[in-house]
mmCIF file of C-alpha atoms and ligand atoms in Angstrom:
data_model
loop_
_atom_site.group_PDB
_atom_site.id
_atom_site.type_symbol
_atom_site.label_atom_id
_atom_site.label_comp_id
_atom_site.label_asym_id
_atom_site.label_seq_id
_atom_site.Cartn_x
_atom_site.Cartn_y
_atom_site.Cartn_z
ATOM 1 C CA UNK A 1 8.365 1.215 24.206
ATOM 2 C CA UNK A 2 8.882 3.631 21.019
ATOM 3 C CA UNK A 3 6.781 4.014 18.010
ATOM 4 C CA UNK A 4 9.270 3.868 15.106
ATOM 5 C CA UNK A 5 6.876 4.596 11.622
ATOM 6 C CA UNK A 6 7.593 3.609 9.120
ATOM 7 C CA UNK A 7 6.470 4.976 5.719
ATOM 8 C CA UNK A 8 6.012 3.934 1.870
ATOM 9 C CA UNK A 9 4.793 4.344 -1.133
ATOM 10 C CA UNK A 10 6.844 3.555 -4.382
ATOM 11 C CA UNK A 11 9.188 0.392 -5.599
ATOM 12 C CA UNK A 12 12.386 2.399 -4.826
ATOM 13 C CA UNK A 13 11.327 3.078 -1.420
ATOM 14 C CA UNK A 14 10.518 -1.488 -0.196
ATOM 15 C CA UNK A 15 13.701 -1.319 -1.699
ATOM 16 C CA UNK A 16 15.317 0.876 0.444
ATOM 17 C CA UNK A 17 13.213 -0.211 4.341
ATOM 18 C CA UNK A 18 14.024 -3.586 3.796
ATOM 19 C CA UNK A 19 17.325 -3.988 5.529
ATOM 20 C CA UNK A 20 15.988 -1.532 8.101
ATOM 21 C CA UNK A 21 12.623 -4.235 9.112
ATOM 22 C CA UNK A 22 15.894 -6.541 8.595
ATOM 23 C CA UNK A 23 17.508 -4.843 11.644
ATOM 24 C CA UNK A 24 14.413 -3.741 13.948
ATOM 25 C CA UNK A 25 12.425 -6.905 13.235
ATOM 26 C CA UNK A 26 13.297 -8.383 16.902
ATOM 27 C CA UNK A 27 14.514 -5.400 18.040
ATOM 28 C CA UNK A 28 13.133 -4.851 22.273
ATOM 29 C CA UNK A 29 13.229 -1.606 22.347
ATOM 30 C CA UNK A 30 10.436 -0.544 19.634
ATOM 31 C CA UNK A 31 8.274 -1.095 18.467
ATOM 32 C CA UNK A 32 7.959 -0.510 14.364
ATOM 33 C CA UNK A 33 4.756 -0.088 12.396
ATOM 34 C CA UNK A 34 4.757 0.412 8.798
ATOM 35 C CA UNK A 35 2.098 2.426 6.346
ATOM 36 C CA UNK A 36 1.337 2.439 3.141
ATOM 37 C CA UNK A 37 0.295 4.807 0.899
ATOM 38 C CA UNK A 38 -0.562 3.277 -1.744
ATOM 39 C CA UNK A 39 0.803 5.475 -4.518
ATOM 40 C CA UNK A 40 1.897 2.512 -6.680
ATOM 41 C CA UNK A 41 -0.916 -0.656 -6.193
ATOM 42 C CA UNK A 42 -0.634 -3.198 -9.322
ATOM 43 C CA UNK A 43 1.022 -6.391 -7.920
ATOM 44 C CA UNK A 44 4.706 -6.025 -9.799
ATOM 45 C CA UNK A 45 4.780 -2.611 -8.990
ATOM 46 C CA UNK A 46 4.116 -2.966 -4.429
ATOM 47 C CA UNK A 47 3.803 -6.704 -3.435
ATOM 48 C CA UNK A 48 6.345 -8.114 -5.651
ATOM 49 C CA UNK A 49 8.375 -6.793 -3.679
ATOM 50 C CA UNK A 50 7.398 -7.466 0.017
ATOM 51 C CA UNK A 51 6.728 -10.789 -1.393
ATOM 52 C CA UNK A 52 10.804 -10.838 -2.527
ATOM 53 C CA UNK A 53 12.020 -8.543 0.039
ATOM 54 C CA UNK A 54 9.935 -10.800 3.076
ATOM 55 C CA UNK A 55 8.979 -7.694 4.547
ATOM 56 C CA UNK A 56 5.350 -8.258 6.383
ATOM 57 C CA UNK A 57 2.424 -6.553 5.003
ATOM 58 C CA UNK A 58 1.660 -3.207 6.074
ATOM 59 C CA UNK A 59 -0.264 -1.838 9.466
ATOM 60 C CA UNK A 60 -1.923 0.789 7.131
ATOM 61 C CA UNK A 61 -2.795 0.763 4.155
ATOM 62 C CA UNK A 62 -4.062 4.447 2.275
ATOM 63 C CA UNK A 63 -5.323 3.379 -0.743
ATOM 64 C CA UNK A 64 -3.684 6.742 -2.353
ATOM 65 C CA UNK A 65 -3.432 5.425 -6.239
ATOM 66 C CA UNK A 66 -2.621 7.068 -8.368
ATOM 67 C CA UNK A 67 -2.669 11.109 -9.514
ATOM 68 C CA UNK A 68 -1.537 14.252 -10.930
ATOM 69 C CA UNK A 69 0.948 15.705 -8.127
ATOM 70 C CA UNK A 70 -0.882 18.244 -5.841
ATOM 71 C CA UNK A 71 -3.606 16.191 -6.044
ATOM 72 C CA UNK A 72 -1.387 12.685 -5.035
ATOM 73 C CA UNK A 73 0.356 14.289 -2.125
ATOM 74 C CA UNK A 74 -2.879 15.992 -0.924
ATOM 75 C CA UNK A 75 -4.122 12.856 -0.629
ATOM 76 C CA UNK A 76 -1.133 10.995 1.334
ATOM 77 C CA UNK A 77 -1.991 13.661 3.615
ATOM 78 C CA UNK A 78 -5.239 13.952 4.524
ATOM 79 C CA UNK A 79 -5.059 10.202 5.463
ATOM 80 C CA UNK A 80 -2.286 10.554 7.400
ATOM 81 C CA UNK A 81 -2.216 12.806 8.968
ATOM 82 C CA UNK A 82 -5.215 10.074 11.097
ATOM 83 C CA UNK A 83 -2.555 7.771 11.326
ATOM 84 C CA UNK A 84 -0.127 10.134 12.736
ATOM 85 C CA UNK A 85 -2.944 11.832 14.906
ATOM 86 C CA UNK A 86 -4.292 8.533 16.310
ATOM 87 C CA UNK A 87 -0.696 6.826 16.785
ATOM 88 C CA UNK A 88 1.411 9.596 18.401
ATOM 89 C CA UNK A 89 5.036 7.900 16.506
ATOM 90 C CA UNK A 90 8.033 9.144 18.968
ATOM 91 C CA UNK A 91 9.406 8.626 14.787
ATOM 92 C CA UNK A 92 9.209 8.961 11.455
ATOM 93 C CA UNK A 93 11.064 7.110 8.900
ATOM 94 C CA UNK A 94 10.391 8.970 5.914
ATOM 95 C CA UNK A 95 13.190 7.637 2.408
ATOM 96 C CA UNK A 96 14.205 8.465 -0.774
ATOM 97 C CA UNK A 97 12.481 10.964 -2.602
ATOM 98 C CA UNK A 98 8.568 10.460 -4.020
ATOM 99 C CA UNK A 99 5.726 12.573 -2.750
ATOM 100 C CA UNK A 100 4.986 9.697 -0.556
ATOM 101 C CA UNK A 101 8.379 10.783 1.655
ATOM 102 C CA UNK A 102 7.198 14.478 1.024
ATOM 103 C CA UNK A 103 3.501 14.237 1.897
ATOM 104 C CA UNK A 104 4.254 12.848 5.514
ATOM 105 C CA UNK A 105 7.039 14.219 6.279
ATOM 106 C CA UNK A 106 4.796 18.046 6.061
ATOM 107 C CA UNK A 107 2.595 16.217 8.078
ATOM 108 C CA UNK A 108 5.095 14.639 10.484
ATOM 109 C CA UNK A 109 6.547 17.632 11.555
ATOM 110 C CA UNK A 110 3.308 20.056 11.629
ATOM 111 C CA UNK A 111 1.858 17.225 14.696
ATOM 112 C CA UNK A 112 5.252 18.092 16.192
ATOM 113 C CA UNK A 113 6.994 14.102 15.190
ATOM 114 C CA UNK A 114 10.605 14.191 15.186
ATOM 115 C CA UNK A 115 11.330 13.003 11.256
ATOM 116 C CA UNK A 116 14.093 10.821 9.956
ATOM 117 C CA UNK A 117 15.314 10.826 5.931
ATOM 118 C CA UNK A 118 17.069 8.436 5.381
ATOM 119 C CA UNK A 119 18.856 8.944 1.362
ATOM 120 C CA UNK A 120 18.671 13.365 2.365
ATOM 121 C CA UNK A 121 20.401 16.094 1.297
ATOM 122 C CA UNK A 122 21.047 14.596 -3.264
ATOM 123 C CA UNK A 123 19.933 16.933 -5.487
ATOM 124 C CA UNK A 124 20.006 17.331 -8.737
ATOM 125 C CA UNK A 125 19.383 20.950 -8.988
ATOM 126 C CA UNK A 126 16.955 20.723 -11.075
ATOM 127 C CA UNK A 127 13.341 22.543 -9.840
ATOM 128 C CA UNK A 128 11.126 20.568 -12.917
ATOM 129 C CA UNK A 129 11.702 17.215 -11.370
ATOM 130 C CA UNK A 130 8.357 16.722 -8.846
ATOM 131 C CA UNK A 131 11.826 14.784 -6.949
ATOM 132 C CA UNK A 132 13.617 17.639 -6.469
ATOM 133 C CA UNK A 133 10.965 19.734 -4.703
ATOM 134 C CA UNK A 134 9.787 16.403 -2.727
ATOM 135 C CA UNK A 135 14.055 16.947 -1.387
ATOM 136 C CA UNK A 136 14.128 20.610 -0.756
ATOM 137 C CA UNK A 137 11.050 19.846 1.113
ATOM 138 C CA UNK A 138 11.669 16.515 2.692
ATOM 139 C CA UNK A 139 15.486 18.134 3.652
ATOM 140 C CA UNK A 140 14.439 21.496 5.487
ATOM 141 C CA UNK A 141 11.803 19.933 8.186
ATOM 142 C CA UNK A 142 13.733 16.618 8.840
ATOM 143 C CA UNK A 143 15.591 16.131 12.048
ATOM 144 C CA UNK A 144 17.477 13.846 11.507
ATOM 145 C CA UNK A 145 19.142 12.987 7.923
ATOM 146 C CA UNK A 146 20.814 10.131 7.055
ATOM 147 C CA UNK A 147 23.139 10.627 3.792
ATOM 148 C CA UNK A 148 24.769 8.123 1.646
ATOM 149 C CA UNK A 149 27.847 10.486 0.336
ATOM 150 C CA UNK A 150 29.625 13.131 1.510
ATOM 151 C CA UNK A 151 28.381 15.051 -1.420
ATOM 152 C CA UNK A 152 24.945 14.691 0.286
ATOM 153 C CA UNK A 153 26.424 16.218 3.233
ATOM 154 C CA UNK A 154 28.307 19.611 1.203
ATOM 155 C CA UNK A 155 24.640 20.106 -0.428
ATOM 156 C CA UNK A 156 22.992 19.520 3.481
ATOM 157 C CA UNK A 157 25.433 22.276 4.666
ATOM 158 C CA UNK A 158 25.863 24.610 2.101
ATOM 159 C CA UNK A 159 21.729 25.264 2.537
ATOM 160 C CA UNK A 160 21.831 25.776 5.971
ATOM 161 C CA UNK A 161 20.854 22.511 7.350
ATOM 162 C CA UNK A 162 23.421 22.232 11.334
ATOM 163 C CA UNK A 163 25.998 20.100 11.545
ATOM 164 C CA UNK A 164 24.933 17.528 13.966
ATOM 165 C CA UNK A 165 21.469 16.660 12.151
ATOM 166 C CA UNK A 166 22.616 15.330 8.798
ATOM 167 C CA UNK A 167 24.835 11.750 9.379
ATOM 168 C CA UNK A 168 26.299 9.959 7.176
ATOM 169 C CA UNK A 169 26.024 6.175 7.186
ATOM 170 C CA UNK A 170 25.908 4.904 3.779
ATOM 171 C CA UNK A 171 23.863 3.946 0.618
ATOM 172 C CA UNK A 172 20.727 1.329 2.538
ATOM 173 C CA UNK A 173 20.775 0.367 -1.234
ATOM 174 C CA UNK A 174 23.455 -1.303 -0.906
ATOM 175 C CA UNK A 175 22.320 -3.091 2.618
ATOM 176 C CA UNK A 176 19.483 -4.881 0.172
ATOM 177 C CA UNK A 177 21.183 -5.946 -3.078
ATOM 178 C CA UNK A 178 24.118 -7.660 -0.580
ATOM 179 C CA UNK A 179 21.661 -9.166 1.577
ATOM 180 C CA UNK A 180 20.535 -10.282 -1.740
ATOM 181 C CA UNK A 181 23.490 -11.333 -3.974
ATOM 182 C CA UNK A 182 23.555 -14.868 -4.102
ATOM 183 C CA UNK A 183 19.789 -15.061 -5.135
ATOM 184 C CA UNK A 184 21.490 -13.017 -7.709
ATOM 185 C CA UNK A 185 23.445 -13.967 -8.958
ATOM 186 C CA UNK A 186 21.977 -16.635 -9.496
ATOM 187 C CA UNK A 187 18.573 -16.198 -10.822
ATOM 188 C CA UNK A 188 20.196 -15.708 -14.782
ATOM 189 C CA UNK A 189 17.172 -13.991 -15.555
ATOM 190 C CA UNK A 190 18.327 -14.028 -19.072
ATOM 191 C CA UNK A 191 17.751 -16.967 -20.298
ATOM 192 C CA UNK A 192 13.803 -17.021 -20.269
ATOM 193 C CA UNK A 193 14.595 -13.708 -23.003
ATOM 194 C CA UNK A 194 17.152 -16.829 -24.489
ATOM 195 C CA UNK A 195 19.698 -14.655 -24.566
ATOM 196 C CA UNK A 196 23.435 -14.995 -23.923
ATOM 197 C CA UNK A 197 24.817 -13.588 -20.326
ATOM 198 C CA UNK A 198 26.794 -10.126 -20.775
ATOM 199 C CA UNK A 199 25.221 -10.150 -24.759
ATOM 200 C CA UNK A 200 22.378 -7.367 -23.853
ATOM 201 C CA UNK A 201 22.075 -3.835 -22.506
ATOM 202 C CA UNK A 202 18.954 -4.025 -20.506
ATOM 203 C CA UNK A 203 16.877 -0.518 -20.811
ATOM 204 C CA UNK A 204 14.845 1.373 -18.339
ATOM 205 C CA UNK A 205 13.222 4.628 -17.981
ATOM 206 C CA UNK A 206 9.775 6.251 -16.332
ATOM 207 C CA UNK A 207 11.095 9.710 -16.140
ATOM 208 C CA UNK A 208 8.196 13.149 -17.089
ATOM 209 C CA UNK A 209 10.832 14.747 -18.838
ATOM 210 C CA UNK A 210 11.352 11.405 -20.939
ATOM 211 C CA UNK A 211 8.235 9.643 -20.904
ATOM 212 C CA UNK A 212 6.197 13.445 -20.502
ATOM 213 C CA UNK A 213 7.675 15.362 -23.483
ATOM 214 C CA UNK A 214 6.944 14.287 -27.052
ATOM 215 C CA UNK A 215 10.171 15.455 -28.689
ATOM 216 C CA UNK A 216 12.415 14.239 -26.119
ATOM 217 C CA UNK A 217 11.274 10.758 -25.741
ATOM 218 C CA UNK A 218 11.247 10.644 -29.709
ATOM 219 C CA UNK A 219 14.825 11.481 -29.740
ATOM 220 C CA UNK A 220 15.586 8.756 -26.947
ATOM 221 C CA UNK A 221 13.728 6.100 -29.249
ATOM 222 C CA UNK A 222 15.879 7.072 -32.396
ATOM 223 C CA UNK A 223 18.470 6.766 -31.048
ATOM 224 C CA UNK A 224 16.879 3.046 -28.545
ATOM 225 C CA UNK A 225 16.208 1.914 -32.280
ATOM 226 C CA UNK A 226 19.818 2.106 -33.935
ATOM 227 C CA UNK A 227 21.664 0.578 -30.385
ATOM 228 C CA UNK A 228 19.583 -2.263 -30.964
ATOM 229 C CA UNK A 229 21.160 -2.934 -34.626
ATOM 230 C CA UNK A 230 24.216 -4.211 -32.836
ATOM 231 C CA UNK A 231 22.492 -5.327 -30.055
ATOM 232 C CA UNK A 232 19.617 -6.747 -28.431
ATOM 233 C CA UNK A 233 17.567 -4.258 -25.768
ATOM 234 C CA UNK A 234 15.201 -6.050 -22.969
ATOM 235 C CA UNK A 235 12.998 -3.057 -21.789
ATOM 236 C CA UNK A 236 10.805 -3.805 -18.166
ATOM 237 C CA UNK A 237 8.607 -1.091 -19.389
ATOM 238 C CA UNK A 238 7.050 1.748 -16.092
ATOM 239 C CA UNK A 239 3.181 1.955 -16.703
ATOM 240 C CA UNK A 240 3.986 4.914 -16.878
ATOM 241 C CA UNK A 241 5.434 4.678 -20.465
ATOM 242 C CA UNK A 242 3.241 2.508 -21.237
ATOM 243 C CA UNK A 243 1.216 5.214 -21.130
ATOM 244 C CA UNK A 244 2.901 7.817 -22.824
ATOM 245 C CA UNK A 245 4.224 5.856 -25.315
ATOM 246 C CA UNK A 246 -0.198 5.096 -26.825
ATOM 247 C CA UNK A 247 -0.760 8.111 -25.854
ATOM 248 C CA UNK A 248 2.428 10.574 -28.259
ATOM 249 C CA UNK A 249 1.714 7.492 -30.877
ATOM 250 C CA UNK A 250 5.448 6.139 -30.063
ATOM 251 C CA UNK A 251 5.411 2.184 -31.525
ATOM 252 C CA UNK A 252 8.394 1.274 -29.882
ATOM 253 C CA UNK A 253 7.234 -2.712 -30.177
ATOM 254 C CA UNK A 254 8.117 -1.799 -34.075
ATOM 255 C CA UNK A 255 11.722 -1.243 -32.953
ATOM 256 C CA UNK A 256 13.184 -4.362 -34.008
ATOM 257 C CA UNK A 257 15.395 -6.129 -31.241
ATOM 258 C CA UNK A 258 13.791 -3.647 -28.734
ATOM 259 C CA UNK A 259 11.940 -5.812 -26.075
ATOM 260 C CA UNK A 260 9.929 -5.078 -23.947
ATOM 261 C CA UNK A 261 8.710 -7.220 -20.802
ATOM 262 C CA UNK A 262 6.096 -6.648 -18.017
ATOM 263 C CA UNK A 263 7.912 -4.212 -14.841
ATOM 264 C CA UNK A 264 10.718 -6.625 -13.197
ATOM 265 C CA UNK A 265 10.824 -7.713 -10.107
ATOM 266 C CA UNK A 266 13.751 -6.894 -7.194
ATOM 267 C CA UNK A 267 16.054 -10.083 -7.706
ATOM 268 C CA UNK A 268 14.958 -10.612 -11.402
ATOM 269 C CA UNK A 269 15.638 -6.722 -12.838
ATOM 270 C CA UNK A 270 19.239 -6.806 -10.053
ATOM 271 C CA UNK A 271 19.550 -9.945 -11.609
ATOM 272 C CA UNK A 272 18.721 -8.139 -15.441
ATOM 273 C CA UNK A 273 21.939 -5.005 -14.298
ATOM 274 C CA UNK A 274 24.352 -7.675 -13.076
ATOM 275 C CA UNK A 275 24.183 -10.127 -16.113
ATOM 276 C CA UNK A 276 23.740 -6.514 -18.820
ATOM 277 C CA UNK A 277 26.734 -5.774 -20.793
ATOM 278 C CA UNK A 278 25.441 -2.273 -20.097
ATOM 279 C CA UNK A 279 22.439 -1.161 -19.024
ATOM 280 C CA UNK A 280 20.785 2.422 -20.783
ATOM 281 C CA UNK A 281 18.792 4.213 -17.865
ATOM 282 C CA UNK A 282 16.716 7.368 -15.663
ATOM 283 C CA UNK A 283 16.657 5.608 -13.099
ATOM 284 C CA UNK A 284 18.123 7.578 -9.980
ATOM 285 C CA UNK A 285 18.270 3.325 -8.752
ATOM 286 C CA UNK A 286 19.786 2.012 -11.092
ATOM 287 C CA UNK A 287 22.823 4.142 -11.714
ATOM 288 C CA UNK A 288 23.545 3.684 -7.843
ATOM 289 C CA UNK A 289 23.820 -0.475 -8.016
ATOM 290 C CA UNK A 290 25.239 -0.066 -11.857
ATOM 291 C CA UNK A 291 27.761 1.513 -9.857
ATOM 292 C CA UNK A 292 28.018 -1.230 -6.961
ATOM 293 C CA UNK A 293 28.177 -4.052 -9.183
ATOM 294 C CA UNK A 294 30.029 -2.487 -11.670
ATOM 295 C CA UNK A 295 28.793 -2.682 -14.181
ATOM 296 C CA UNK A 296 28.361 0.454 -17.137
ATOM 297 C CA UNK A 297 25.535 2.452 -16.644
ATOM 298 C CA UNK A 298 24.306 4.783 -19.057
ATOM 299 C CA UNK A 299 22.078 7.695 -17.813
ATOM 300 C CA UNK A 300 19.482 9.587 -19.893
ATOM 301 C CA UNK A 301 19.314 13.123 -18.576
ATOM 302 C CA UNK A 302 19.798 16.741 -18.989
ATOM 303 C CA UNK A 303 21.825 16.295 -14.848
ATOM 304 C CA UNK A 304 22.075 13.603 -11.810
ATOM 305 C CA UNK A 305 20.952 13.785 -7.611
ATOM 306 C CA UNK A 306 23.667 11.614 -8.235
ATOM 307 C CA UNK A 307 27.538 12.917 -8.929
ATOM 308 C CA UNK A 308 29.279 10.476 -6.959
ATOM 309 C CA UNK A 309 28.195 7.221 -9.978
ATOM 310 C CA UNK A 310 29.043 9.441 -12.587
ATOM 311 C CA UNK A 311 32.154 10.603 -10.148
ATOM 312 C CA UNK A 312 33.454 7.080 -9.001
ATOM 313 C CA UNK A 313 31.179 4.289 -10.400
ATOM 314 C CA UNK A 314 30.439 3.058 -13.288
ATOM 315 C CA UNK A 315 28.580 5.688 -14.465
ATOM 316 C CA UNK A 316 27.547 8.347 -17.365
ATOM 317 C CA UNK A 317 25.099 11.144 -18.044
ATOM 318 C CA UNK A 318 24.710 11.164 -21.516
ATOM 319 C CA UNK A 319 21.726 13.254 -21.855
ATOM 320 C CA UNK A 320 18.994 12.703 -23.460
ATOM 321 C CA UNK A 321 20.303 13.680 -27.820
ATOM 322 C CA UNK A 322 19.906 10.935 -30.166
ATOM 323 C CA UNK A 323 23.745 10.672 -31.141
ATOM 324 C CA UNK A 324 24.983 11.214 -27.901
ATOM 325 C CA UNK A 325 23.270 8.498 -26.227
ATOM 326 C CA UNK A 326 23.981 6.500 -29.767
ATOM 327 C CA UNK A 327 27.781 7.552 -29.340
ATOM 328 C CA UNK A 328 28.732 7.125 -25.913
ATOM 329 C CA UNK A 329 26.704 3.186 -26.299
ATOM 330 C CA UNK A 330 28.533 2.012 -28.706
ATOM 331 C CA UNK A 331 31.818 3.404 -28.189
ATOM 332 C CA UNK A 332 31.351 1.178 -25.180
ATOM 333 C CA UNK A 333 29.571 -2.059 -27.362
ATOM 334 C CA UNK A 334 33.716 -1.646 -29.296
ATOM 335 C CA UNK A 335 34.950 -2.342 -26.602
ATOM 336 C CA UNK A 336 35.771 0.975 -24.168
ATOM 337 C CA UNK A 337 33.498 0.880 -21.120
ATOM 338 C CA UNK A 338 33.758 2.575 -17.829
ATOM 339 C CA UNK A 339 35.021 0.229 -15.309
ATOM 340 C CA UNK A 340 34.286 2.636 -11.268
ATOM 341 C CA UNK A 341 34.928 1.767 -8.029
ATOM 342 C CA UNK A 342 31.858 1.027 -5.324
ATOM 343 C CA UNK A 343 31.460 4.555 -2.333
ATOM 344 C CA UNK A 344 32.835 4.504 0.338
ATOM 345 C CA UNK A 345 30.414 3.184 3.157
ATOM 346 C CA UNK A 346 28.629 1.152 0.491
ATOM 347 C CA UNK A 347 29.305 -1.518 2.173
ATOM 348 C CA UNK A 348 26.163 -3.638 3.177
ATOM 349 C CA UNK A 349 26.117 -2.355 7.194
ATOM 350 C CA UNK A 350 24.358 0.991 6.389
ATOM 351 C CA UNK A 351 21.096 -0.544 8.493
ATOM 352 C CA UNK A 352 22.633 -1.340 11.624
ATOM 353 C CA UNK A 353 24.357 2.775 11.340
ATOM 354 C CA UNK A 354 21.140 3.677 10.842
ATOM 355 C CA UNK A 355 20.120 2.092 14.115
ATOM 356 C CA UNK A 356 22.587 2.917 16.209
ATOM 357 C CA UNK A 357 21.929 7.162 15.553
ATOM 358 C CA UNK A 358 18.267 6.534 16.651
ATOM 359 C CA UNK A 359 19.337 4.420 19.827
ATOM 360 C CA UNK A 360 21.386 6.784 20.459
ATOM 361 C CA UNK A 361 18.777 9.740 19.810
ATOM 362 C CA UNK A 362 15.318 9.160 20.306
HETATM 363 C C1 UD1 B 1 7.242 7.713 -9.237
HETATM 364 C C2 UD1 B 1 8.387 8.975 -8.158
HETATM 365 C C3 UD1 B 1 9.427 8.365 -8.567
HETATM 366 C C4 UD1 B 1 9.539 6.988 -8.899
HETATM 367 C C5 UD1 B 1 8.523 5.825 -9.156
HETATM 368 C C6 UD1 B 1 9.493 4.409 -9.309
HETATM 369 C C7 UD1 B 1 7.181 10.498 -7.628
HETATM 370 C C8 UD1 B 1 6.523 12.067 -7.997
HETATM 371 N N1 UD1 B 1 7.486 10.156 -8.272
HETATM 372 O O1 UD1 B 1 7.299 7.864 -10.429
HETATM 373 O O2 UD1 B 1 10.589 9.253 -8.287
HETATM 374 O O3 UD1 B 1 11.029 6.916 -9.776
HETATM 375 O O4 UD1 B 1 7.821 6.932 -8.746
HETATM 376 O O5 UD1 B 1 8.194 3.782 -10.122
HETATM 377 O O6 UD1 B 1 6.772 9.897 -6.673
HETATM 378 N N2 UD1 B 1 1.260 3.440 -12.217
HETATM 379 C C9 UD1 B 1 0.019 1.789 -12.590
HETATM 380 N N3 UD1 B 1 -0.070 1.145 -11.782
HETATM 381 C C10 UD1 B 1 1.248 0.940 -10.872
HETATM 382 C C11 UD1 B 1 1.518 2.327 -9.866
HETATM 383 C C12 UD1 B 1 1.413 3.932 -11.131
HETATM 384 O O7 UD1 B 1 -0.282 2.010 -13.736
HETATM 385 O O8 UD1 B 1 1.161 -0.143 -9.330
HETATM 386 C C13 UD1 B 1 0.462 3.870 -13.713
HETATM 387 C C14 UD1 B 1 -0.357 5.722 -13.282
HETATM 388 O O9 UD1 B 1 -0.806 5.848 -14.733
HETATM 389 C C15 UD1 B 1 -0.037 6.783 -13.081
HETATM 390 C C16 UD1 B 1 1.347 6.628 -13.355
HETATM 391 O O10 UD1 B 1 1.657 5.296 -13.562
HETATM 392 O O11 UD1 B 1 -0.495 7.956 -12.951
HETATM 393 C C17 UD1 B 1 2.615 7.453 -12.623
HETATM 394 O O12 UD1 B 1 2.674 6.903 -11.445
HETATM 395 P P1 UD1 B 1 3.474 8.284 -9.985
HETATM 396 O O13 UD1 B 1 3.400 6.830 -9.116
HETATM 397 O O14 UD1 B 1 2.556 9.099 -9.616
HETATM 398 O O15 UD1 B 1 5.010 7.982 -10.575
HETATM 399 P P2 UD1 B 1 5.280 7.356 -11.336
HETATM 400 O O16 UD1 B 1 6.351 7.612 -12.666
HETATM 401 O O17 UD1 B 1 5.751 5.495 -10.454
#
């Protein structure tokens, strides 16, 4: 029996592997082993996703925790090398663009273990983002590159990656939404905050480029203060943002109509996305989820590795300047919201297509 190892570490990783694990569950051809690096470890950043998405506890938990970019990457590499050397899997599956993804890929490549990268080919062309380095390195050493858009294929080809390694299979995060759609649509999480459907804005923000930089953080906070005069904003806050707001003495809790809450579980967050008037975010995953749900999304970044959400979906890149954020969001609140379409193969069957390729290739 062939051994497939799947490695996860952070919130978005758990969401991406859930449908794959469903596909592999009763597969007699493979033994599937799940490794969790422990990059995210708090209950509401990790275990709640396992519980809600019915993911079995990991077979190996590496307990890495937080640290600087280099420290965290090195710790993951050290621990995962032990597990991979002992077990010698036939294939290692990595997802997304986090430190866990790159660290595991480097170790596997040096042990001659074949690597499948899901969500390959995304590029922001901004090497100041740690994720961009993770994407480029992971793609350059992967054997099977699974993409979610034709644009991603083009990026890989332009970097000299042979076409026969690239498989356009669609967006696996959409499988997770579709598998949970009834729960998402019936959860009505907004009621807990005494809100009405489509009468609030959902905000998420955690990128180092936004929250580790005082000028940018203050500029965004200024926009939130302005926007909140017209509509309530709900903000499930990431621990990095809590830490940086304290350090920079930015008093988000003083903004009237901005409700700060703990990070939400998957179904709760998707319920809030689905029922919001619009979303302000710097998350990659939320740009895609809002496109699928056709909820207007304002991305507070200078670039995005997910341009398909702008070209086809309901996303608008608004940058981080106060006036640009305010004018775009208010335009929507005044009734001129962007409508989008769903991209090709964002249809709920991506995990199935990935397993078909794996069956054929290994
Ligand atoms: C990481 C990913 C980012 C992804 C995000 C999803 C990298 C380079 N970045 O960013 O791409 O969008 O996850 O959330 O891999 N912390 C806790 N509890 C936890 C986890 C983190 O308190 O369970 C705090 C720690 O103070 C830590 C900080 O959050 O230092 C940042 O965590 P880290 O995993 O380093 O990066 P993220 O910002 O979460």
